[in-house]
Coordinates of C-alpha atoms in Angstrom, one line a residue:
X21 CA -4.8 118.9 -72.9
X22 CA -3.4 118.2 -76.1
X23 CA -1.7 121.0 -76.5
X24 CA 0.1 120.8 -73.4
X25 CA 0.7 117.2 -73.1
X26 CA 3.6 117.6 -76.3
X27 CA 6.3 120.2 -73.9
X28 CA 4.7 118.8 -70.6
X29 CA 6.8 116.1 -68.9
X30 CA 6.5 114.9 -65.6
X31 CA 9.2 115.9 -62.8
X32 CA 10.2 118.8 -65.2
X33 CA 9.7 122.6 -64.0
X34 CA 8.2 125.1 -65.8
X35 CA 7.6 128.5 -66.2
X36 CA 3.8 129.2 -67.4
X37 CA 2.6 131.9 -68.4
X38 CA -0.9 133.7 -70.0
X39 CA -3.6 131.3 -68.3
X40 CA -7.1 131.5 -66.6
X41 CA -8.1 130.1 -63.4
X42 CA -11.4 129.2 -62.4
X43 CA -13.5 127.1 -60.2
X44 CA -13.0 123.1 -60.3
X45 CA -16.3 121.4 -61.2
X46 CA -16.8 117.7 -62.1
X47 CA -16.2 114.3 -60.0
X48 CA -13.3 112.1 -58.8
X49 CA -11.2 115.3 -59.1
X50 CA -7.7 113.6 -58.5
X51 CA -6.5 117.4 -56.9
X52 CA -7.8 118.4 -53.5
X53 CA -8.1 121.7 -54.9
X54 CA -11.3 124.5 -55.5
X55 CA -9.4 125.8 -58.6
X56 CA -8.0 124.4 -61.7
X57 CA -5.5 126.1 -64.2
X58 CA -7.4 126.4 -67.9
X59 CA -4.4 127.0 -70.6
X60 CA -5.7 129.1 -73.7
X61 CA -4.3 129.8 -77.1
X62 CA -2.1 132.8 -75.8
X63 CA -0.7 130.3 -72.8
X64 CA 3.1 130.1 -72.5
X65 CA 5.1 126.6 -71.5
X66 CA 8.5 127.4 -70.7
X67 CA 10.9 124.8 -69.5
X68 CA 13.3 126.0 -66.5
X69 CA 16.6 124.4 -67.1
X70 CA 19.1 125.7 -64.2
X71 CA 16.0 125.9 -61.0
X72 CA 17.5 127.8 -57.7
X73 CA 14.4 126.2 -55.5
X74 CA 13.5 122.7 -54.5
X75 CA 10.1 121.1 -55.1
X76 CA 9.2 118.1 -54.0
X77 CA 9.1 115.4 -57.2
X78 CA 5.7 113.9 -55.7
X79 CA 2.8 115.2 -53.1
X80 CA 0.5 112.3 -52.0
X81 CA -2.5 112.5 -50.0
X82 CA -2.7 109.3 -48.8
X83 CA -6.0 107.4 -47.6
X84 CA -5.6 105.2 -44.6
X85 CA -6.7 101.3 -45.6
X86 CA -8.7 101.2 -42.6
X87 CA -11.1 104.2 -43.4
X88 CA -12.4 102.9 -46.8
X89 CA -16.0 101.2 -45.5
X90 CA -16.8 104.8 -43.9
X91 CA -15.6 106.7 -46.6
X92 CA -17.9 104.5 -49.2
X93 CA -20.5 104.6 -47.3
X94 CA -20.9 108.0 -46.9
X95 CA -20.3 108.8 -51.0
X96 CA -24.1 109.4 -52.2
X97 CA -25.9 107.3 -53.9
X98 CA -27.1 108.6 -56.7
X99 CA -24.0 110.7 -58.1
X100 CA -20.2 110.1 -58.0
X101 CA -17.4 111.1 -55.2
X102 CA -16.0 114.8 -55.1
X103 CA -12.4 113.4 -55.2
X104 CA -10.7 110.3 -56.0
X105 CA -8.7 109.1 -53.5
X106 CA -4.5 108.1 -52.6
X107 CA -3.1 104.8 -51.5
X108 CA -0.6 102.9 -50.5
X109 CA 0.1 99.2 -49.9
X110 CA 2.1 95.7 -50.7
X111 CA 0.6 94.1 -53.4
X112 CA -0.6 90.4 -52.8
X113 CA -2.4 88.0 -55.0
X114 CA -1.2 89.0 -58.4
X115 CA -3.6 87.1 -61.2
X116 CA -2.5 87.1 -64.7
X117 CA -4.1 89.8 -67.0
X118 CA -8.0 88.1 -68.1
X119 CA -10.6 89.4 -70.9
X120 CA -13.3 90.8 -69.6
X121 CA -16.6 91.2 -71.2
X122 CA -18.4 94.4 -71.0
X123 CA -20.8 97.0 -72.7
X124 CA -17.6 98.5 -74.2
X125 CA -16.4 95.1 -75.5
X126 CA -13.6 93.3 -74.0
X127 CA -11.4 94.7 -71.9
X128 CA -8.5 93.3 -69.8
X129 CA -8.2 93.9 -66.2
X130 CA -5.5 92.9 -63.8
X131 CA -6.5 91.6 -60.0
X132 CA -4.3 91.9 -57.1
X133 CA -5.2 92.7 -52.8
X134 CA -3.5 95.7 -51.5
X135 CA -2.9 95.4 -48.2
X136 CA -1.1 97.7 -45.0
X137 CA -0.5 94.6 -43.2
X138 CA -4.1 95.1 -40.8
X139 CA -6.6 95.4 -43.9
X140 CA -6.8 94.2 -47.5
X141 CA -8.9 95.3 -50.4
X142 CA -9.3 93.7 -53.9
X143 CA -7.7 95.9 -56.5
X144 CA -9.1 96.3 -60.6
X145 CA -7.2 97.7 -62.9
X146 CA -7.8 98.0 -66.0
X147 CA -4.7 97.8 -68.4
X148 CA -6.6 100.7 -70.8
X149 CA -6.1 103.2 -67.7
X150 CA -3.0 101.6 -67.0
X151 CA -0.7 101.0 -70.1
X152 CA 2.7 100.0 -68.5
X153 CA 1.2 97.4 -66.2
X154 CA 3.2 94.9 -67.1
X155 CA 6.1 96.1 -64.9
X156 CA 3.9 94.3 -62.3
X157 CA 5.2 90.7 -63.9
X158 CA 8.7 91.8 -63.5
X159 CA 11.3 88.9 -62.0
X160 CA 13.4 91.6 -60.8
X161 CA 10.8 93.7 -58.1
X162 CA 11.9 94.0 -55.0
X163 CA 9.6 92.0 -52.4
X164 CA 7.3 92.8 -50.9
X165 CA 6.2 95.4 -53.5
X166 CA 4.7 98.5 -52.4
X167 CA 2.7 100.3 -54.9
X168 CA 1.3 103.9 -54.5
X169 CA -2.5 104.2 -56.5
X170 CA -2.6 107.7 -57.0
X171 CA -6.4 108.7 -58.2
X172 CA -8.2 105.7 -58.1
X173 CA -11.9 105.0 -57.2
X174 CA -13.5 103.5 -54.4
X175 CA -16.4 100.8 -55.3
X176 CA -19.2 99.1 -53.7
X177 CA -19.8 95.2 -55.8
X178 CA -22.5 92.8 -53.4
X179 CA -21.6 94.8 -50.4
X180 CA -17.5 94.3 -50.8
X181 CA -16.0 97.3 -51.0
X182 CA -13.5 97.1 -54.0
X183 CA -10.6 99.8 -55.8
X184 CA -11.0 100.4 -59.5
X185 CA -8.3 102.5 -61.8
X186 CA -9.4 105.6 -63.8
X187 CA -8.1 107.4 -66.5
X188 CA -6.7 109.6 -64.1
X189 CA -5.1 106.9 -62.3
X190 CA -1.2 106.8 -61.7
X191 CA 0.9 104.0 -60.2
X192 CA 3.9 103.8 -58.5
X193 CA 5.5 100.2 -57.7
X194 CA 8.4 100.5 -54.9
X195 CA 9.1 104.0 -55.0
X196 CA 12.6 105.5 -53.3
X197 CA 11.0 108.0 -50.9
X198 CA 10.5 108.4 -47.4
X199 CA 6.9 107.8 -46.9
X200 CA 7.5 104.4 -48.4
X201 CA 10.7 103.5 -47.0
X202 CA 9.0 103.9 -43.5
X203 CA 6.3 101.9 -44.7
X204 CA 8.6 99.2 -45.7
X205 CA 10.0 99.6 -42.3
X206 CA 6.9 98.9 -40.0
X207 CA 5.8 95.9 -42.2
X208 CA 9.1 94.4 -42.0
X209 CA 8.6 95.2 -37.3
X210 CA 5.1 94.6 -37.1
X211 CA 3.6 92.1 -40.2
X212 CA 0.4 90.7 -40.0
X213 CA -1.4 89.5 -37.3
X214 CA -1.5 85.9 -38.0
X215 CA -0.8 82.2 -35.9
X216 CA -0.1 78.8 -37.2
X217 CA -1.2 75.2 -35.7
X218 CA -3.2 72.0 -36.9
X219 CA -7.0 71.6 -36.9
X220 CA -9.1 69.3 -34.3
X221 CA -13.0 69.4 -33.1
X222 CA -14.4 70.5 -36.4
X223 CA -18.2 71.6 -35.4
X224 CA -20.8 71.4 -38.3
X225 CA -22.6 74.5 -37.4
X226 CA -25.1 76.3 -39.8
X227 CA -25.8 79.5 -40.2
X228 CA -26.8 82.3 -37.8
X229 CA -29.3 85.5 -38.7
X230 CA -27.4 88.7 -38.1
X231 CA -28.2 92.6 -38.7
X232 CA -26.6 91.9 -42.1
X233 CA -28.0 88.8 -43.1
X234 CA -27.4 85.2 -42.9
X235 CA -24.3 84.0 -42.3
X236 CA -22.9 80.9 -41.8
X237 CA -19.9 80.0 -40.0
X238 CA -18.0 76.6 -38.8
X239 CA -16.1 76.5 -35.1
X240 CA -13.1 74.2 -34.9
X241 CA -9.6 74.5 -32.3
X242 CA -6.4 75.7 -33.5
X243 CA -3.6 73.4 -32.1
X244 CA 0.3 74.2 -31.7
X245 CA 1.4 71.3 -29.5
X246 CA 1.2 73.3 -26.2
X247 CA -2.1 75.4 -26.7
X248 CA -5.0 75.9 -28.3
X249 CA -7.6 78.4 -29.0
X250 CA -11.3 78.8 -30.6
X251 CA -11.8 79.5 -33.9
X252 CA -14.9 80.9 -36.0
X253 CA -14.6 80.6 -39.4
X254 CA -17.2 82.5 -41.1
X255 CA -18.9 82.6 -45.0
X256 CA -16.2 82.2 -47.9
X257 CA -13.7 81.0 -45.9
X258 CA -15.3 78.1 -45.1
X259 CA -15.4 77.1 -48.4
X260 CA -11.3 77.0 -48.7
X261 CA -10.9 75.3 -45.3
X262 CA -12.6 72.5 -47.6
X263 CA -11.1 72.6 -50.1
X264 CA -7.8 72.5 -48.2
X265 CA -9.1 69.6 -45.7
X266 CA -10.2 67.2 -48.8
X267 CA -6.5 67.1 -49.9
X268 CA -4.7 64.2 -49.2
X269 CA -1.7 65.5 -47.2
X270 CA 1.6 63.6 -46.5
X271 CA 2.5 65.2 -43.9
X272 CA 0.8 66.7 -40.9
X273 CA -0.9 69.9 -42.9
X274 CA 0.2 73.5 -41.1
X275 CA -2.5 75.7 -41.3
X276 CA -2.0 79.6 -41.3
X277 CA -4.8 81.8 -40.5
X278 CA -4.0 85.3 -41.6
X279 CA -5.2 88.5 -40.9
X280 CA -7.9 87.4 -37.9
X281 CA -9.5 89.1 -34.9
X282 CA -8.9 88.2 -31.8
X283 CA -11.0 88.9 -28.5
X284 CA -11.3 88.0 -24.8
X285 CA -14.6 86.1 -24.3
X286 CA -15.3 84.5 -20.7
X287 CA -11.7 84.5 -19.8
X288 CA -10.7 82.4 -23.1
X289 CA -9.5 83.9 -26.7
X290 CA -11.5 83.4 -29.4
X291 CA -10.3 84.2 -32.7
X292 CA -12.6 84.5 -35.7
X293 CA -11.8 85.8 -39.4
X294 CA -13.0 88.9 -41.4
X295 CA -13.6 89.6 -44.4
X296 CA -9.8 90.4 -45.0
X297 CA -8.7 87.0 -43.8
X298 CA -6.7 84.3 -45.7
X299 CA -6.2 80.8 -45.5
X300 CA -2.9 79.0 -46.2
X301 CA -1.9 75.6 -45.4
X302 CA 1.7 74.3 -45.6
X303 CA 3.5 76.8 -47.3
X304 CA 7.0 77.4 -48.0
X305 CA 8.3 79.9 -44.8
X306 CA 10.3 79.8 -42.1
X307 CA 8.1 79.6 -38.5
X308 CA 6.0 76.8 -40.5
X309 CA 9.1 74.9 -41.1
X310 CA 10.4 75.6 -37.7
X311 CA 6.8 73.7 -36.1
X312 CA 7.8 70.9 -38.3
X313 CA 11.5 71.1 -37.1
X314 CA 9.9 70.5 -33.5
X315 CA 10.6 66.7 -31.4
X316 CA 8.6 63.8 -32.5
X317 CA 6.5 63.2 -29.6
X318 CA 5.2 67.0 -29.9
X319 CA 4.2 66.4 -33.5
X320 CA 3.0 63.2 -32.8
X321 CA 0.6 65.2 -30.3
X322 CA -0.3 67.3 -32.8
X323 CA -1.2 64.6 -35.4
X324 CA -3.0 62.9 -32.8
X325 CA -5.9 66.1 -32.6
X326 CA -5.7 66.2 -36.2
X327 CA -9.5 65.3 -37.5
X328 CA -10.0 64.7 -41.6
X329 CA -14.0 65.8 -40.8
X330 CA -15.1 67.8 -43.7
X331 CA -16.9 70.4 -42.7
X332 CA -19.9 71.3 -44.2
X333 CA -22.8 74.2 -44.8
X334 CA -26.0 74.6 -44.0
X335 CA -28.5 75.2 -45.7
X336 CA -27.2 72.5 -48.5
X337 CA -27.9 75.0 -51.7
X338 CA -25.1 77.7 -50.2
X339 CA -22.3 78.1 -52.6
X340 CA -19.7 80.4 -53.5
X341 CA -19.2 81.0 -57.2
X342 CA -16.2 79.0 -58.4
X343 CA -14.4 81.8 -59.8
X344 CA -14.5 83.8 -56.3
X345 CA -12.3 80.7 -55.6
X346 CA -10.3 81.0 -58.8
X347 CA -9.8 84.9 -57.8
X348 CA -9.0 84.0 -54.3
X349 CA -5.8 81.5 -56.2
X350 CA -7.4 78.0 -54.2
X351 CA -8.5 76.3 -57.7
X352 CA -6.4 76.1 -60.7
X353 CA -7.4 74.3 -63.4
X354 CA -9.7 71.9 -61.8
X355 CA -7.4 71.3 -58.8
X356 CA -7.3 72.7 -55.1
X357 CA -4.7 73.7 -53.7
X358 CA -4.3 76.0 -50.8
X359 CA -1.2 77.7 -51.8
X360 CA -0.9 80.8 -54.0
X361 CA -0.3 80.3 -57.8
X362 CA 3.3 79.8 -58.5
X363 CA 3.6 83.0 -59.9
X364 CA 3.1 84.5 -57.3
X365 CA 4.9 86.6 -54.5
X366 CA 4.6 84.7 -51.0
X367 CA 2.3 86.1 -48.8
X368 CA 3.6 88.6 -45.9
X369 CA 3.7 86.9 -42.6
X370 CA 4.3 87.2 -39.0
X371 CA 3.6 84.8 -36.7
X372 CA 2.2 85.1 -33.5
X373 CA 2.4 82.0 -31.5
X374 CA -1.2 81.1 -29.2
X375 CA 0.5 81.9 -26.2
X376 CA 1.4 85.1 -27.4
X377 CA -2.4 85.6 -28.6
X378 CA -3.3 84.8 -25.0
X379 CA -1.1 87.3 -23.6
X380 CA -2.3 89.9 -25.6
X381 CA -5.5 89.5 -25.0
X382 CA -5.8 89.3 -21.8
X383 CA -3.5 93.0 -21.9
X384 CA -6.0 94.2 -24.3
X385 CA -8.9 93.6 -22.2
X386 CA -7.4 94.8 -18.7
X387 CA -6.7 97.9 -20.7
X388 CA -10.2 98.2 -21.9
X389 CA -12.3 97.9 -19.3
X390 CA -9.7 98.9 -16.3
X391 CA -11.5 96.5 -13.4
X392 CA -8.9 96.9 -11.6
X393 CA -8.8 101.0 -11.3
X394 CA -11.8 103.1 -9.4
X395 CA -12.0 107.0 -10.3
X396 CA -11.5 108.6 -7.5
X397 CA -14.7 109.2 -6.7
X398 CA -16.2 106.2 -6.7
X399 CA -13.2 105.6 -4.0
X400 CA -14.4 108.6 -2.0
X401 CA -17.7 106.6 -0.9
X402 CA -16.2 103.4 0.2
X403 CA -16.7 102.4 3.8
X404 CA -19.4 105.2 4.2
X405 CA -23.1 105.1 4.6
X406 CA -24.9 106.7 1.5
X407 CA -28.6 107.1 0.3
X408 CA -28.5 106.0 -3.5
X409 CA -31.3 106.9 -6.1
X410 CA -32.4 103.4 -7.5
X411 CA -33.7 103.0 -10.9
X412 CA -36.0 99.9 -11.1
X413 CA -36.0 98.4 -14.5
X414 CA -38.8 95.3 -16.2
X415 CA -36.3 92.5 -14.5
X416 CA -36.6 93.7 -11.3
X417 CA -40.3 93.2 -11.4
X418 CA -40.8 90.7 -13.6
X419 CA -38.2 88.1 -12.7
X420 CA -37.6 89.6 -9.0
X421 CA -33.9 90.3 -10.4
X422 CA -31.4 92.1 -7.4
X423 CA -29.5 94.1 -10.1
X424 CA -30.5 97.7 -10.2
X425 CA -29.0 100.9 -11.6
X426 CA -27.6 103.9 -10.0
X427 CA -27.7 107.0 -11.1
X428 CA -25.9 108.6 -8.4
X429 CA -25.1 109.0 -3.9
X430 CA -25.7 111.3 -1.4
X431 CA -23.6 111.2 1.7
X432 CA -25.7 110.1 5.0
X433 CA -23.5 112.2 7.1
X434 CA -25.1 115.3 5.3
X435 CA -28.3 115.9 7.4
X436 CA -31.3 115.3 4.9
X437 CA -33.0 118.7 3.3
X438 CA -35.7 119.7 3.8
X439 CA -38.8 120.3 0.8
X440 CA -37.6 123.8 0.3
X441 CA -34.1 123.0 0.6
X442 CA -34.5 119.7 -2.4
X443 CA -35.7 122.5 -4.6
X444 CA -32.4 123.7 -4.6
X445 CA -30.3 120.3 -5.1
X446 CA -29.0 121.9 -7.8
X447 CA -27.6 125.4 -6.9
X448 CA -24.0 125.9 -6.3
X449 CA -25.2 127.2 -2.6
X450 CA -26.4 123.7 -1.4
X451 CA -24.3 122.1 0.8
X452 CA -26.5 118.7 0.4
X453 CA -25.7 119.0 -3.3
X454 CA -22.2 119.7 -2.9
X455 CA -22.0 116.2 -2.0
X456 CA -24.1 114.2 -4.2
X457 CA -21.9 112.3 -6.3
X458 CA -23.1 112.1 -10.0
X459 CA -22.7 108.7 -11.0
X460 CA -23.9 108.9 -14.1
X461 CA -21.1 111.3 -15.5
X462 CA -18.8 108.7 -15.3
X463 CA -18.1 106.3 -17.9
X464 CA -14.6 104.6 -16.6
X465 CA -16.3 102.8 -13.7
X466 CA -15.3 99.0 -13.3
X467 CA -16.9 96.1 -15.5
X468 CA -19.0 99.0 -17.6
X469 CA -16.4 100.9 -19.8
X470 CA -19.0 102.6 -21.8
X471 CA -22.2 102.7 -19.5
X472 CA -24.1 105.6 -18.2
X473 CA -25.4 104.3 -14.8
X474 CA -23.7 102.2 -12.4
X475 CA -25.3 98.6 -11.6
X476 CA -25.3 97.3 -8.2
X477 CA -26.5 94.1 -6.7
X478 CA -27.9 93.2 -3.6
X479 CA -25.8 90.6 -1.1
X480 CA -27.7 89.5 2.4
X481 CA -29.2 93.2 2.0
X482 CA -26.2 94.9 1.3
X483 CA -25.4 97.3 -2.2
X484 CA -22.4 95.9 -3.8
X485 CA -20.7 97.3 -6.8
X486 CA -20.7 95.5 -10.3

């Protein structure tokens, strides 16, 4: 209010005094809160110069990076969010402040990606929300900066999901308190996800229809002199891996994919990038210099996989607006380039050598699906003779397949009831159903983490767990 904002200041305490209370209403309420405090006329500001308590300074309710997609999608459609929302995150990509045309005129707006080291979004601001933005373009920040977006908005632009600044809206760039500190801390242990190497068998692909849409991707082999993996580079991306392979490089070009997803796929890791992932190529940092610091004859491998093929899209007429490019900082001024603008901070990287991915992976998937481990029950049947109920499916009589389902096992040893005593499979008195093993209730079975019957093949007429 005006009247308060004159004897108001943040971080002061106050005694208040004569005011109503009543029931929050509106959107993007930056308080999760039912009630708001309504000064009046009568209302009494005083300041409390010599406090015998402690309250904290600031009270964040901060909004994990990697919840954003669910969170937008479940906002209706036709109205605005309850809440706005708390963040926190390292700033990357810094542009210089641009004019924007709107309905309200021109406006300037600030880009950046805030990022938590797994995820990344694209951040607006607008400097009219925002006055003191300019502290952003300071020489003397300390790197990486972690800024805190108190009250901002969470935005849906051609299916991206995107942060914008409101009125409301608060930031805080590298802020000395705990929350932050650790923050700092498990950046500076854990990073980003991200391996280096050289390019070789570059696949033209295409595109591919998905639940989504069409997409198209391009397939090429990561190299770093001693292994090599498969890569999938989907969409946008494959647009910068153009523009960096039409340079002419010097010297054998590093790339750095940042940010990707690895998986286990027929006992080989494939990595393929997301919508948060980055492209670099022969950039200024240490582990990139160190693969260039390696013997000759190991670069001279390297260089020898290394293919100049351009890749390409199709269909032809797919494009990605040149300013998504000029966002992304890949085109300056007419000319590519696959670093960062000077002015801007390095990117935040750790990385992890293919070996290393390898490793991983293969741990990763032995802890997901846990082929080596039976429940004890499926241990209790082994070696004995047991009557299984069989669920045939369209393969088994269409193409004569021998893999069935099994919804669960009886003991043989158990003599077989009789009609009346069937009708009681069920009850807790049944001896014959005291030993029927329900399959189906278990989910943690070998080579089906998530399935609901067990499948079984048949080998020269014997059952054999898949």
């Amino acid at each position: 209010m005006a009247m308060a904002s004159d004897v108001v200041t943040e971080g002061k305490v106050y005694d208040i005094r004569n005011f109503n209370t009543r029931i929050a209403t509106g959107t993007l309420r930056p308080v999760l809160s039912n009630y708001c405090i309504d000064f009046t006329n009568e209302s009494i500001i005083i300041p409390v110069l010599q406090d015998d308590f402690t309250l904290p300074f600031h009270k964040f309710e901060f909004t994990d990076l990697a919840n954003l997609t669910d969170i937008v999608n479940s906002y209706p459609e036709t109205k605005c969010p309850e809440y706005s929302i708390e963040l926190i995150g390292v700033v990357q990509d810094l542009q210089e402040p641009t004019l924007v045309p709107t309905i309200y005129g021109e406006m300037q707006l600030v880009r950046f990606k805030l990022t938590d080291g797994r995820f990344s979004y694209k951040v607006n601001i607008w400097t009219d929300d925002i006055p003191n933005f300019d502290i952003f373009f300071k020489d003397d920040l300390q790197c990486p900066i972690v800024i805190i977006l108190a009250s901002a908005r969470l935005c849906k632009f051609l299916g991206i999901v995107e942060i914008a600044t409101l009125p409301s809206t608060k930031i805080y760039i590298n802020l000395e308190i705990d929350y932050v500190l650790r923050f700092r801390q498990r950046l500076a242990v854990d990073g980003f996800q991200d391996i280096a190497g050289t390019i070789r068998d570059i696949e033209r692909v295409g595109f591919i229809q998905t639940h989504v849409g069409q997409k198209n991707f391009v397939r090429f082999v990561l190299f770093d002199g001693s292994v090599s993996v498969k890569v999938t580079v989907w969409d946008e991306n494959i647009v910068v891996l153009n523009q960096i392979l039409e340079n002419n490089f010097e010297e054998i070009p590093i790339v750095v994919l940042a940010t990707m997803r690895a998986r286990l796929f027929l006992s080989s890791v494939q990595v393929s990038t997301t919508y948060n992932s980055r492209i670099y190529i022969n950039i200024t940092y240490d582990p990139i210099l160190h693969i260039r610091q390696r013997p000759i004859k190991e670069m001279q491998k390297m260089m020898s996989f290394l293919t100049t093929t351009v890749v390409t899209l199709l269909p032809e007429d797919f494009s990605i607006p040149m300013h998504r490019l000029e966002e992304e900082g890949y085109i300056s001024h007419g000319n590519t380039t696959s670093e960062p603008l000077p002015t801007l901070p390095p990117p935040i990287i750790q990385i992890v050598t293919l070996k290393e991915l390898g490793d991983k992976s293969d741990s990763d998937d032995a802890k997901n699906n846990q082929t080596d481990i039976y429940p004890s029950t499926i241990k209790e049947i082994v070696g004995k003779e047991c009557i299984f109920t069989v669920e045939m499916s369209d393969d088994n009589l269409l193409i004569q397949s021998k893999i069935f389902k099994v919804k669960d096992a009886r003991d043989t040893s158990i003599a077989t009831p009789s009609a009346s005593q069937a009708t009681l499979a069920s009850g807790s008195n049944s001896s014959y159903a005291d030993n029927i093993i329900e399959l189906s209730n278990f989910a943690g079975t070998p080579g089906s983490v998530k399935s609901y019957a067990k499948k079984i093949k048949t080998v020269k007429n014997k059952l054999t767990f898949l």
